[in-house]
Amino acid sequence: MRILVVEDEHKVAKALKEGLEGEHYDVDVAHTGEDAFFRVNTEQFDMILLDLNLPGRSGMEILKTIRKRGVETPVLLLTARDAVEDRVAGLNSGADDYLVKPFAFTELLARIRALLRRGRAAETLHLCIADLDMDLVTRKLTRSGKAIEVTTREFEILEFMLRHQGQVIMRDMMAREVWKESARGTPINNVIDVHIARLRRKIDQDQTVKLIHTVRGVGFMLREGEP
Ligand code: CA
């Protein structure tokens, strides 16, 4: 389980990271709103611990923007004792729960476990765009009800694209998230392009509405019609 801790106070962030790692969570820390926003848009987390009081882009702004973009990762807000209005606004803006600082670590753990349980229960079993449907349980792919055979890798690529539909997907994002290649690894742009071309043939050939689009010089986008 991977948790993103968004907290500008380094001491607090470090304590949270160490405590949660002690409970066998994978923990990443973002110290600014900008960094948090970037991470949420390019990586997958199971939960976000979000401090509302951040310099620059505020926690509330981040929350609203990621929810608007369809990111459904559970968000647990960390708020100041006197900021009751913030808590209400946070919950109205798509936060799942909040915790008032200072809090007991055991309380934090209990909230995290509860949210992760809830998250799993509500996990999506299908991803879709237009008439393309991906069943994550049976791993079957159909377009207009007709089965499409894809390889495991193609399935993973398409799953990643479906989870980020409407967004520009850069090749290095795909390399990192699908192939698990770090930035230092050999560039695999050609490999990615070959897979995308193959997926395109399987999904878009002979279809009036194209779903996979090239964003020139940047990467790809999955959406209904031209971007
Ligand atoms: Ca803070």
PDB file of C-alpha atoms and ligand atoms in Angstrom:
ATOM      1  CA  MET A   1       0.000   0.000   0.000  1.00  0.00           C
ATOM      2  CA  ARG A   2       1.488   3.265  -1.135  1.00  0.00           C
ATOM      3  CA  ILE A   3       0.780   6.496   0.726  1.00  0.00           C
ATOM      4  CA  LEU A   4       1.638  10.042  -0.308  1.00  0.00           C
ATOM      5  CA  VAL A   5       2.259  12.337   2.642  1.00  0.00           C
ATOM      6  CA  VAL A   6       1.831  16.014   1.738  1.00  0.00           C
ATOM      7  CA  GLU A   7       3.309  18.094   4.530  1.00  0.00           C
ATOM      8  CA  ASP A   8       5.558  21.143   4.368  1.00  0.00           C
ATOM      9  CA  GLU A   9       6.961  20.811   7.883  1.00  0.00           C
ATOM     10  CA  HIS A  10       9.921  18.542   7.352  1.00  0.00           C
ATOM     11  CA  LYS A  11      10.020  17.260  10.920  1.00  0.00           C
ATOM     12  CA  VAL A  12       6.363  16.248  10.874  1.00  0.00           C
ATOM     13  CA  ALA A  13       6.684  14.716   7.415  1.00  0.00           C
ATOM     14  CA  LYS A  14       9.713  12.690   8.505  1.00  0.00           C
ATOM     15  CA  ALA A  15       7.962  11.423  11.641  1.00  0.00           C
ATOM     16  CA  LEU A  16       4.907  10.382   9.608  1.00  0.00           C
ATOM     17  CA  LYS A  17       7.059   8.654   7.007  1.00  0.00           C
ATOM     18  CA  GLU A  18       9.044   6.718   9.586  1.00  0.00           C
ATOM     19  CA  GLY A  19       5.982   5.770  11.590  1.00  0.00           C
ATOM     20  CA  LEU A  20       4.059   4.547   8.560  1.00  0.00           C
ATOM     21  CA  GLU A  21       7.029   2.695   7.134  1.00  0.00           C
ATOM     22  CA  GLY A  22       7.251   0.939  10.486  1.00  0.00           C
ATOM     23  CA  GLU A  23       3.733  -0.323   9.723  1.00  0.00           C
ATOM     24  CA  HIS A  24       4.924  -1.578   6.305  1.00  0.00           C
ATOM     25  CA  TYR A  25       3.368   1.122   4.171  1.00  0.00           C
ATOM     26  CA  ASP A  26       5.321   2.513   1.219  1.00  0.00           C
ATOM     27  CA  VAL A  27       5.573   6.220   1.918  1.00  0.00           C
ATOM     28  CA  ASP A  28       6.425   9.112  -0.396  1.00  0.00           C
ATOM     29  CA  VAL A  29       6.634  12.682   0.850  1.00  0.00           C
ATOM     30  CA  ALA A  30       5.789  15.899  -0.996  1.00  0.00           C
ATOM     31  CA  HIS A  31       6.763  19.109   0.799  1.00  0.00           C
ATOM     32  CA  THR A  32       4.927  21.527  -1.467  1.00  0.00           C
ATOM     33  CA  GLY A  33       1.529  21.671  -3.086  1.00  0.00           C
ATOM     34  CA  GLU A  34       3.142  21.818  -6.526  1.00  0.00           C
ATOM     35  CA  ASP A  35       5.133  18.665  -5.908  1.00  0.00           C
ATOM     36  CA  ALA A  36       2.071  16.902  -4.502  1.00  0.00           C
ATOM     37  CA  PHE A  37       0.023  17.865  -7.511  1.00  0.00           C
ATOM     38  CA  PHE A  38       2.684  16.580  -9.896  1.00  0.00           C
ATOM     39  CA  ARG A  39       3.058  13.274  -8.036  1.00  0.00           C
ATOM     40  CA  VAL A  40      -0.664  12.612  -7.903  1.00  0.00           C
ATOM     41  CA  ASN A  41      -0.923  13.222 -11.638  1.00  0.00           C
ATOM     42  CA  THR A  42       1.947  10.984 -12.628  1.00  0.00           C
ATOM     43  CA  GLU A  43       1.998   8.172 -10.050  1.00  0.00           C
ATOM     44  CA  GLN A  44      -0.445   5.829  -8.374  1.00  0.00           C
ATOM     45  CA  PHE A  45      -1.110   6.019  -4.650  1.00  0.00           C
ATOM     46  CA  ASP A  46      -3.545   4.109  -2.474  1.00  0.00           C
ATOM     47  CA  MET A  47      -4.045   7.043  -0.152  1.00  0.00           C
ATOM     48  CA  ILE A  48      -3.072  10.675   0.289  1.00  0.00           C
ATOM     49  CA  LEU A  49      -2.448  12.310   3.668  1.00  0.00           C
ATOM     50  CA  LEU A  50      -2.939  15.966   2.922  1.00  0.00           C
ATOM     51  CA  ASP A  51      -1.973  18.828   5.180  1.00  0.00           C
ATOM     52  CA  LEU A  52      -4.340  21.707   4.400  1.00  0.00           C
ATOM     53  CA  ASN A  53      -1.967  24.441   5.469  1.00  0.00           C
ATOM     54  CA  LEU A  54       0.727  24.493   2.786  1.00  0.00           C
ATOM     55  CA  PRO A  55       2.649  27.386   1.312  1.00  0.00           C
ATOM     56  CA  GLY A  56       1.973  28.047  -2.379  1.00  0.00           C
ATOM     57  CA  ARG A  57      -0.757  25.831  -3.758  1.00  0.00           C
ATOM     58  CA  SER A  58      -2.943  25.043  -0.737  1.00  0.00           C
ATOM     59  CA  GLY A  59      -4.142  21.623   0.294  1.00  0.00           C
ATOM     60  CA  MET A  60      -7.709  22.612  -0.546  1.00  0.00           C
ATOM     61  CA  GLU A  61      -6.718  23.647  -4.064  1.00  0.00           C
ATOM     62  CA  ILE A  62      -4.946  20.345  -4.620  1.00  0.00           C
ATOM     63  CA  LEU A  63      -7.919  18.399  -3.343  1.00  0.00           C
ATOM     64  CA  LYS A  64     -10.399  20.228  -5.559  1.00  0.00           C
ATOM     65  CA  THR A  65      -8.228  19.901  -8.644  1.00  0.00           C
ATOM     66  CA  ILE A  66      -7.502  16.208  -8.311  1.00  0.00           C
ATOM     67  CA  ARG A  67     -11.163  15.406  -7.688  1.00  0.00           C
ATOM     68  CA  LYS A  68     -12.137  17.462 -10.711  1.00  0.00           C
ATOM     69  CA  ARG A  69      -9.703  15.353 -12.724  1.00  0.00           C
ATOM     70  CA  GLY A  70     -11.392  12.178 -11.565  1.00  0.00           C
ATOM     71  CA  VAL A  71      -8.649  10.982  -9.208  1.00  0.00           C
ATOM     72  CA  GLU A  72     -10.484   8.897  -6.621  1.00  0.00           C
ATOM     73  CA  THR A  73      -7.617   8.087  -4.277  1.00  0.00           C
ATOM     74  CA  PRO A  74      -8.829   8.332  -0.664  1.00  0.00           C
ATOM     75  CA  VAL A  75      -7.730  11.613   0.921  1.00  0.00           C
ATOM     76  CA  LEU A  76      -7.281  12.075   4.662  1.00  0.00           C
ATOM     77  CA  LEU A  77      -6.944  15.743   5.601  1.00  0.00           C
ATOM     78  CA  LEU A  78      -4.698  16.958   8.363  1.00  0.00           C
ATOM     79  CA  THR A  79      -6.060  20.209   9.747  1.00  0.00           C
ATOM     80  CA  ALA A  80      -5.388  22.681  12.508  1.00  0.00           C
ATOM     81  CA  ARG A  81      -7.431  22.515  15.699  1.00  0.00           C
ATOM     82  CA  ASP A  82      -9.283  25.767  15.128  1.00  0.00           C
ATOM     83  CA  ALA A  83     -10.019  25.372  11.443  1.00  0.00           C
ATOM     84  CA  VAL A  84     -13.532  23.927  11.603  1.00  0.00           C
ATOM     85  CA  GLU A  85     -14.608  25.651   8.405  1.00  0.00           C
ATOM     86  CA  ASP A  86     -11.667  24.087   6.574  1.00  0.00           C
ATOM     87  CA  ARG A  87     -12.766  20.644   7.644  1.00  0.00           C
ATOM     88  CA  VAL A  88     -16.293  21.180   6.367  1.00  0.00           C
ATOM     89  CA  ALA A  89     -15.014  22.676   3.117  1.00  0.00           C
ATOM     90  CA  GLY A  90     -12.572  19.792   2.779  1.00  0.00           C
ATOM     91  CA  LEU A  91     -15.231  17.147   3.152  1.00  0.00           C
ATOM     92  CA  ASN A  92     -17.434  19.022   0.696  1.00  0.00           C
ATOM     93  CA  SER A  93     -14.548  19.133  -1.750  1.00  0.00           C
ATOM     94  CA  GLY A  94     -14.086  15.396  -1.818  1.00  0.00           C
ATOM     95  CA  ALA A  95     -11.925  14.525   1.196  1.00  0.00           C
ATOM     96  CA  ASP A  96     -12.796  11.170   2.775  1.00  0.00           C
ATOM     97  CA  ASP A  97     -11.913  11.973   6.363  1.00  0.00           C
ATOM     98  CA  TYR A  98      -9.924  14.407   8.469  1.00  0.00           C
ATOM     99  CA  LEU A  99      -7.742  14.382  11.520  1.00  0.00           C
ATOM    100  CA  VAL A 100      -7.063  17.373  13.758  1.00  0.00           C
ATOM    101  CA  LYS A 101      -3.455  18.155  14.651  1.00  0.00           C
ATOM    102  CA  PRO A 102      -1.900  17.177  16.964  1.00  0.00           C
ATOM    103  CA  PHE A 103      -3.152  13.599  16.747  1.00  0.00           C
ATOM    104  CA  ALA A 104      -2.109  10.279  18.224  1.00  0.00           C
ATOM    105  CA  PHE A 105      -0.310   8.059  15.740  1.00  0.00           C
ATOM    106  CA  THR A 106      -2.592   5.129  16.633  1.00  0.00           C
ATOM    107  CA  GLU A 107      -5.577   7.290  15.678  1.00  0.00           C
ATOM    108  CA  LEU A 108      -3.977   8.041  12.328  1.00  0.00           C
ATOM    109  CA  LEU A 109      -3.352   4.348  11.706  1.00  0.00           C
ATOM    110  CA  ALA A 110      -6.947   3.469  12.534  1.00  0.00           C
ATOM    111  CA  ARG A 111      -8.246   6.109  10.086  1.00  0.00           C
ATOM    112  CA  ILE A 112      -5.881   4.961   7.351  1.00  0.00           C
ATOM    113  CA  ARG A 113      -6.900   1.324   7.734  1.00  0.00           C
ATOM    114  CA  ALA A 114     -10.576   2.229   7.648  1.00  0.00           C
ATOM    115  CA  LEU A 115     -10.160   4.307   4.494  1.00  0.00           C
ATOM    116  CA  LEU A 116      -8.093   1.679   2.724  1.00  0.00           C
ATOM    117  CA  ARG A 117     -10.713  -0.961   3.523  1.00  0.00           C
ATOM    118  CA  ARG A 118     -13.456   1.257   2.227  1.00  0.00           C
ATOM    119  CA  GLY A 119     -11.407   2.064  -0.872  1.00  0.00           C
ATOM    120  CA  ARG A 120     -10.960  -1.586  -1.729  1.00  0.00           C
ATOM    121  CA  ALA A 121     -14.624  -2.382  -1.296  1.00  0.00           C
ATOM    122  CA  ALA A 122     -15.559   0.374  -3.726  1.00  0.00           C
ATOM    123  CA  GLU A 123     -12.812  -0.433  -6.173  1.00  0.00           C
ATOM    124  CA  THR A 124     -13.825  -0.198  -9.784  1.00  0.00           C
ATOM    125  CA  LEU A 125     -14.288  -3.477 -11.570  1.00  0.00           C
ATOM    126  CA  HIS A 126     -14.641  -1.903 -15.006  1.00  0.00           C
ATOM    127  CA  LEU A 127     -12.886   0.899 -16.797  1.00  0.00           C
ATOM    128  CA  CYS A 128     -14.461   2.322 -19.883  1.00  0.00           C
ATOM    129  CA  ILE A 129     -14.446   5.042 -22.483  1.00  0.00           C
ATOM    130  CA  ALA A 130     -17.067   5.401 -25.203  1.00  0.00           C
ATOM    131  CA  ASP A 131     -17.974   1.801 -26.202  1.00  0.00           C
ATOM    132  CA  LEU A 132     -14.670   0.330 -25.022  1.00  0.00           C
ATOM    133  CA  ASP A 133     -14.981  -1.701 -21.826  1.00  0.00           C
ATOM    134  CA  MET A 134     -12.235  -3.241 -19.728  1.00  0.00           C
ATOM    135  CA  ASP A 135     -13.227  -5.815 -17.123  1.00  0.00           C
ATOM    136  CA  LEU A 136     -10.505  -5.784 -14.478  1.00  0.00           C
ATOM    137  CA  VAL A 137     -11.653  -9.040 -12.908  1.00  0.00           C
ATOM    138  CA  THR A 138     -11.909 -11.289 -15.946  1.00  0.00           C
ATOM    139  CA  ARG A 139      -9.310  -9.167 -17.838  1.00  0.00           C
ATOM    140  CA  LYS A 140     -11.535  -9.104 -20.908  1.00  0.00           C
ATOM    141  CA  LEU A 141     -11.611  -6.209 -23.295  1.00  0.00           C
ATOM    142  CA  THR A 142     -14.527  -5.392 -25.581  1.00  0.00           C
ATOM    143  CA  ARG A 143     -15.471  -2.660 -27.989  1.00  0.00           C
ATOM    144  CA  SER A 144     -19.186  -2.396 -28.796  1.00  0.00           C
ATOM    145  CA  GLY A 145     -19.536  -5.747 -27.082  1.00  0.00           C
ATOM    146  CA  LYS A 146     -17.038  -7.468 -29.413  1.00  0.00           C
ATOM    147  CA  ALA A 147     -14.090  -9.140 -27.681  1.00  0.00           C
ATOM    148  CA  ILE A 148     -10.599  -7.808 -28.442  1.00  0.00           C
ATOM    149  CA  GLU A 149      -7.588 -10.016 -27.790  1.00  0.00           C
ATOM    150  CA  VAL A 150      -4.678  -8.191 -26.213  1.00  0.00           C
ATOM    151  CA  THR A 151      -1.415  -9.270 -24.626  1.00  0.00           C
ATOM    152  CA  THR A 152      -0.755  -8.772 -20.917  1.00  0.00           C
ATOM    153  CA  ARG A 153       1.428  -5.752 -21.666  1.00  0.00           C
ATOM    154  CA  GLU A 154      -1.136  -4.201 -23.969  1.00  0.00           C
ATOM    155  CA  PHE A 155      -3.751  -4.705 -21.289  1.00  0.00           C
ATOM    156  CA  GLU A 156      -1.554  -2.910 -18.749  1.00  0.00           C
ATOM    157  CA  ILE A 157      -0.898  -0.018 -21.123  1.00  0.00           C
ATOM    158  CA  LEU A 158      -4.562   0.371 -21.880  1.00  0.00           C
ATOM    159  CA  GLU A 159      -5.494   0.139 -18.209  1.00  0.00           C
ATOM    160  CA  PHE A 160      -3.043   2.945 -17.455  1.00  0.00           C
ATOM    161  CA  MET A 161      -4.485   5.028 -20.299  1.00  0.00           C
ATOM    162  CA  LEU A 162      -8.046   4.392 -19.152  1.00  0.00           C
ATOM    163  CA  ARG A 163      -7.153   5.535 -15.648  1.00  0.00           C
ATOM    164  CA  HIS A 164      -5.732   8.728 -17.136  1.00  0.00           C
ATOM    165  CA  GLN A 165      -8.211   9.278 -19.947  1.00  0.00           C
ATOM    166  CA  GLY A 166      -8.410  12.824 -21.229  1.00  0.00           C
ATOM    167  CA  GLN A 167      -4.912  13.567 -19.932  1.00  0.00           C
ATOM    168  CA  VAL A 168      -1.711  13.790 -21.907  1.00  0.00           C
ATOM    169  CA  ILE A 169       0.335  10.661 -21.192  1.00  0.00           C
ATOM    170  CA  MET A 170       4.038  11.201 -21.692  1.00  0.00           C
ATOM    171  CA  ARG A 171       6.203   8.305 -22.752  1.00  0.00           C
ATOM    172  CA  ASP A 172       8.346   8.515 -19.624  1.00  0.00           C
ATOM    173  CA  MET A 173       5.218   8.296 -17.447  1.00  0.00           C
ATOM    174  CA  MET A 174       4.261   5.140 -19.258  1.00  0.00           C
ATOM    175  CA  ALA A 175       7.788   3.743 -18.997  1.00  0.00           C
ATOM    176  CA  ARG A 176       7.760   4.326 -15.263  1.00  0.00           C
ATOM    177  CA  GLU A 177       4.246   3.167 -14.476  1.00  0.00           C
ATOM    178  CA  VAL A 178       3.783   0.292 -16.899  1.00  0.00           C
ATOM    179  CA  TRP A 179       7.323  -0.951 -17.493  1.00  0.00           C
ATOM    180  CA  LYS A 180       8.576   0.179 -14.065  1.00  0.00           C
ATOM    181  CA  GLU A 181      11.625   1.692 -15.759  1.00  0.00           C
ATOM    182  CA  SER A 182      13.338   4.443 -13.825  1.00  0.00           C
ATOM    183  CA  ALA A 183      14.396   7.638 -15.564  1.00  0.00           C
ATOM    184  CA  ARG A 184      17.956   6.319 -15.629  1.00  0.00           C
ATOM    185  CA  GLY A 185      17.014   3.168 -17.523  1.00  0.00           C
ATOM    186  CA  THR A 186      17.463   2.766 -21.265  1.00  0.00           C
ATOM    187  CA  PRO A 187      14.880   4.862 -23.092  1.00  0.00           C
ATOM    188  CA  ILE A 188      12.157   2.575 -24.349  1.00  0.00           C
ATOM    189  CA  ASN A 189      10.271   5.073 -26.485  1.00  0.00           C
ATOM    190  CA  ASN A 190      10.428   2.810 -29.539  1.00  0.00           C
ATOM    191  CA  VAL A 191       9.066  -0.110 -27.561  1.00  0.00           C
ATOM    192  CA  ILE A 192       6.211   2.050 -26.323  1.00  0.00           C
ATOM    193  CA  ASP A 193       5.435   3.297 -29.822  1.00  0.00           C
ATOM    194  CA  VAL A 194       5.312  -0.247 -31.188  1.00  0.00           C
ATOM    195  CA  HIS A 195       2.857  -1.294 -28.480  1.00  0.00           C
ATOM    196  CA  ILE A 196       0.692   1.758 -29.017  1.00  0.00           C
ATOM    197  CA  ALA A 197       0.597   1.143 -32.768  1.00  0.00           C
ATOM    198  CA  ARG A 198      -0.507  -2.435 -32.145  1.00  0.00           C
ATOM    199  CA  LEU A 199      -3.170  -1.368 -29.651  1.00  0.00           C
ATOM    200  CA  ARG A 200      -4.413   1.187 -32.109  1.00  0.00           C
ATOM    201  CA  ARG A 201      -4.880  -1.469 -34.780  1.00  0.00           C
ATOM    202  CA  LYS A 202      -6.812  -3.644 -32.369  1.00  0.00           C
ATOM    203  CA  ILE A 203      -9.000  -0.926 -30.931  1.00  0.00           C
ATOM    204  CA  ASP A 204      -9.416   1.861 -33.461  1.00  0.00           C
ATOM    205  CA  GLN A 205      -9.036   0.264 -36.884  1.00  0.00           C
ATOM    206  CA  ASP A 206     -12.296   0.443 -38.866  1.00  0.00           C
ATOM    207  CA  GLN A 207     -13.914   2.500 -36.095  1.00  0.00           C
ATOM    208  CA  THR A 208     -15.462   5.881 -36.797  1.00  0.00           C
ATOM    209  CA  VAL A 209     -14.647   7.194 -33.330  1.00  0.00           C
ATOM    210  CA  LYS A 210     -10.920   6.912 -32.600  1.00  0.00           C
ATOM    211  CA  LEU A 211      -9.845   6.590 -28.981  1.00  0.00           C
ATOM    212  CA  ILE A 212      -6.051   6.566 -29.025  1.00  0.00           C
ATOM    213  CA  HIS A 213      -4.471   9.833 -30.139  1.00  0.00           C
ATOM    214  CA  THR A 214      -0.907  11.006 -30.594  1.00  0.00           C
ATOM    215  CA  VAL A 215      -0.039  14.296 -28.958  1.00  0.00           C
ATOM    216  CA  ARG A 216       2.776  15.446 -31.211  1.00  0.00           C
ATOM    217  CA  GLY A 217       6.147  15.670 -29.531  1.00  0.00           C
ATOM    218  CA  VAL A 218       4.706  14.771 -26.135  1.00  0.00           C
ATOM    219  CA  GLY A 219       2.977  11.428 -25.971  1.00  0.00           C
ATOM    220  CA  PHE A 220      -0.523  10.057 -26.206  1.00  0.00           C
ATOM    221  CA  MET A 221      -4.044  10.660 -25.089  1.00  0.00           C
ATOM    222  CA  LEU A 222      -7.027   8.371 -24.688  1.00  0.00           C
ATOM    223  CA  ARG A 223     -10.255  10.174 -25.390  1.00  0.00           C
ATOM    224  CA  GLU A 224     -13.386  10.056 -27.469  1.00  0.00           C
ATOM    225  CA  GLY A 225     -12.680  12.049 -30.632  1.00  0.00           C
ATOM    226  CA  GLU A 226      -9.783  14.364 -31.441  1.00  0.00           C
ATOM    227  CA  PRO A 227      -8.018  16.046 -28.510  1.00  0.00           C
TER     228      PRO A 227
HETATM  229 CA    CA B   1       1.662  22.829   7.215  1.00  0.00          CA
END
